[in-house]
């Protein structure tokens, strides 16, 4: 449980320039956190377990090379009792982190822009360590992180075949997509924070004085 | 009951990026309205969305749908200070162009055009891609969105300074970051849960 994961990993404290900048979009700030809670402290974990959720997030942040959230989600996986699987995910991150976005377009007029790259297929021994559900979710996460334009109905069939329900697929898709957002907020706001520190700023530009009548 | 995907072999697919209105067909079955409870109705916010396949599918996990929608609305529609609406939509369009989400790009390129009256520049971004030259300020917004969207991210203080040089203040920069980051969420849902289609032509009039 955390009041605000993004503030916590970036060490944003009340009164910091970044605190005031984030306060300009209060609903976005609050609901980024509500989104995190909906996915990682869910009211209903029957279609995707807490360990599955944390391990997939560990993979997404790991292959995206965002270290602050990788540590966060790896710790969540360990807390959920999945330490040995977290080690397997570490190894998969190391071998499958590539560059993106790439992939073949389905649109015929964009065929010339199609590009190729590294695709992840988890080997049988590793699949056994993770179980079919988690292995298929991690392969799907690799697809969505690096080549979302290649997503397909066939990719969803592989999740169904591995034991995911339709509702579970919606949850895991939201999770991969949300973490892709969250890690970019951390990267982007972290860069803004670094720039403000380097320039010695004490008060951010563009933040309005709170109105006393609202 | 065996759950399965829904294939659409006969859809007319768009052939390239476009500002035209497109449809979207899900590969998984949306939650039927007959199965909506209070929790699901709250999550779709606007009841009409229960008839839209994208929202009705996402309603299967209502808590994350509701938080997603509220995040989206504040990033793009809260106009208390910050970046002009057009530039937030430009960040969304550039992100969608790079990731390859033809559906998302169609919606948000239209919004960028409506908010800027610069439809030809927006179209060049769609036609030529994210390296198209628009004007210095828009180029900085597009370049920042691209750097943030690539994996591994190339976004850092260099992009912040390029935005500052074009006159963006801290909150405007944060809006560009959030707009691009949010479309890294939206693109992955739209691309992975269904596909775009060219709407059937209405009868000639």
Short mmCIF file of C-alpha atoms in Angstrom, two decimals, chain A residues 29-116:
data_model
loop_
_atom_site.label_atom_id
_atom_site.label_comp_id
_atom_site.label_asym_id
_atom_site.label_seq_id
_atom_site.Cartn_x
_atom_site.Cartn_y
_atom_site.Cartn_z
CA UNK A 29 -2.61 12.21 -10.54
CA UNK A 30 -5.24 10.62 -8.31
CA UNK A 31 -6.49 8.24 -10.98
CA UNK A 32 -3.04 7.07 -12.02
CA UNK A 33 -2.84 5.84 -8.44
CA UNK A 34 -6.45 4.51 -8.50
CA UNK A 35 -5.49 2.61 -11.66
CA UNK A 36 -2.51 1.08 -9.92
CA UNK A 37 -4.73 0.03 -7.02
CA UNK A 38 -7.42 -1.39 -9.34
CA UNK A 39 -4.80 -3.62 -10.97
CA UNK A 40 -2.49 -4.52 -8.08
CA UNK A 41 -4.84 -4.34 -5.08
CA UNK A 42 -7.94 -5.61 -6.93
CA UNK A 43 -11.37 -6.16 -5.42
CA UNK A 44 -11.53 -9.42 -7.41
CA UNK A 45 -8.36 -11.42 -8.12
CA UNK A 46 -10.18 -14.55 -9.29
CA UNK A 47 -9.26 -14.15 -12.99
CA UNK A 48 -5.64 -13.01 -12.45
CA UNK A 49 -3.73 -13.68 -9.22
CA UNK A 50 -1.68 -11.07 -7.36
CA UNK A 51 1.52 -12.96 -8.20
CA UNK A 52 0.64 -13.13 -11.90
CA UNK A 53 -0.06 -9.40 -11.92
CA UNK A 54 3.19 -8.46 -10.19
CA UNK A 55 5.32 -10.80 -12.31
CA UNK A 56 3.91 -9.49 -15.61
CA UNK A 57 4.52 -5.91 -14.41
CA UNK A 58 8.07 -6.87 -13.40
CA UNK A 59 8.60 -8.18 -16.92
CA UNK A 60 7.11 -5.08 -18.64
CA UNK A 61 9.18 -2.61 -16.58
CA UNK A 62 12.26 -4.84 -16.82
CA UNK A 63 12.32 -5.12 -20.63
CA UNK A 64 11.45 -1.40 -20.84
CA UNK A 65 14.58 -0.71 -18.72
CA UNK A 66 12.85 1.47 -16.12
CA UNK A 67 14.70 0.42 -12.98
CA UNK A 68 12.64 2.18 -10.27
CA UNK A 69 9.39 0.40 -11.13
CA UNK A 70 11.16 -2.85 -11.96
CA UNK A 71 12.37 -2.93 -8.36
CA UNK A 72 8.87 -2.00 -7.17
CA UNK A 73 7.07 -4.78 -9.03
CA UNK A 74 9.77 -7.37 -8.36
CA UNK A 75 9.34 -6.69 -4.66
CA UNK A 76 5.56 -7.06 -5.09
CA UNK A 77 6.11 -10.45 -6.76
CA UNK A 78 8.28 -11.58 -3.87
CA UNK A 79 5.64 -10.33 -1.41
CA UNK A 80 3.07 -12.41 -3.28
CA UNK A 81 5.20 -15.49 -2.65
CA UNK A 82 6.63 -15.75 -6.17
CA UNK A 83 10.35 -15.26 -5.53
CA UNK A 84 11.49 -18.22 -7.63
CA UNK A 85 9.30 -17.09 -10.52
CA UNK A 86 10.65 -13.53 -10.15
CA UNK A 87 14.12 -14.99 -10.75
CA UNK A 88 12.87 -16.70 -13.90
CA UNK A 89 11.42 -13.37 -15.02
CA UNK A 90 14.80 -11.67 -14.36
CA UNK A 91 16.42 -14.18 -16.72
CA UNK A 92 13.73 -13.68 -19.39
CA UNK A 93 14.17 -9.89 -19.16
CA UNK A 94 17.91 -10.26 -19.70
CA UNK A 95 17.51 -12.37 -22.84
CA UNK A 96 14.46 -10.74 -24.44
CA UNK A 97 14.87 -6.98 -23.88
CA UNK A 98 15.10 -5.46 -27.36
CA UNK A 99 14.22 -2.19 -29.10
CA UNK A 100 10.81 -1.04 -30.20
CA UNK A 101 8.28 -0.34 -31.44
CA UNK A 102 8.76 -2.59 -34.47
CA UNK A 103 6.63 -5.02 -36.40
CA UNK A 104 4.68 -5.79 -39.55
CA UNK A 105 1.65 -3.63 -40.36
CA UNK A 106 -1.69 -5.22 -41.17
CA UNK A 107 -2.53 -2.14 -43.29
CA UNK A 108 -1.51 -2.77 -46.91
CA UNK A 109 -0.47 0.84 -47.54
CA UNK A 110 2.00 0.70 -44.66
CA UNK A 111 3.78 -2.50 -45.71
CA UNK A 112 6.92 -0.55 -46.62
CA UNK A 113 7.21 0.63 -43.02
CA UNK A 114 7.11 -2.89 -41.58
CA UNK A 115 10.20 -3.79 -39.58
CA UNK A 116 11.52 -6.95 -37.98
#
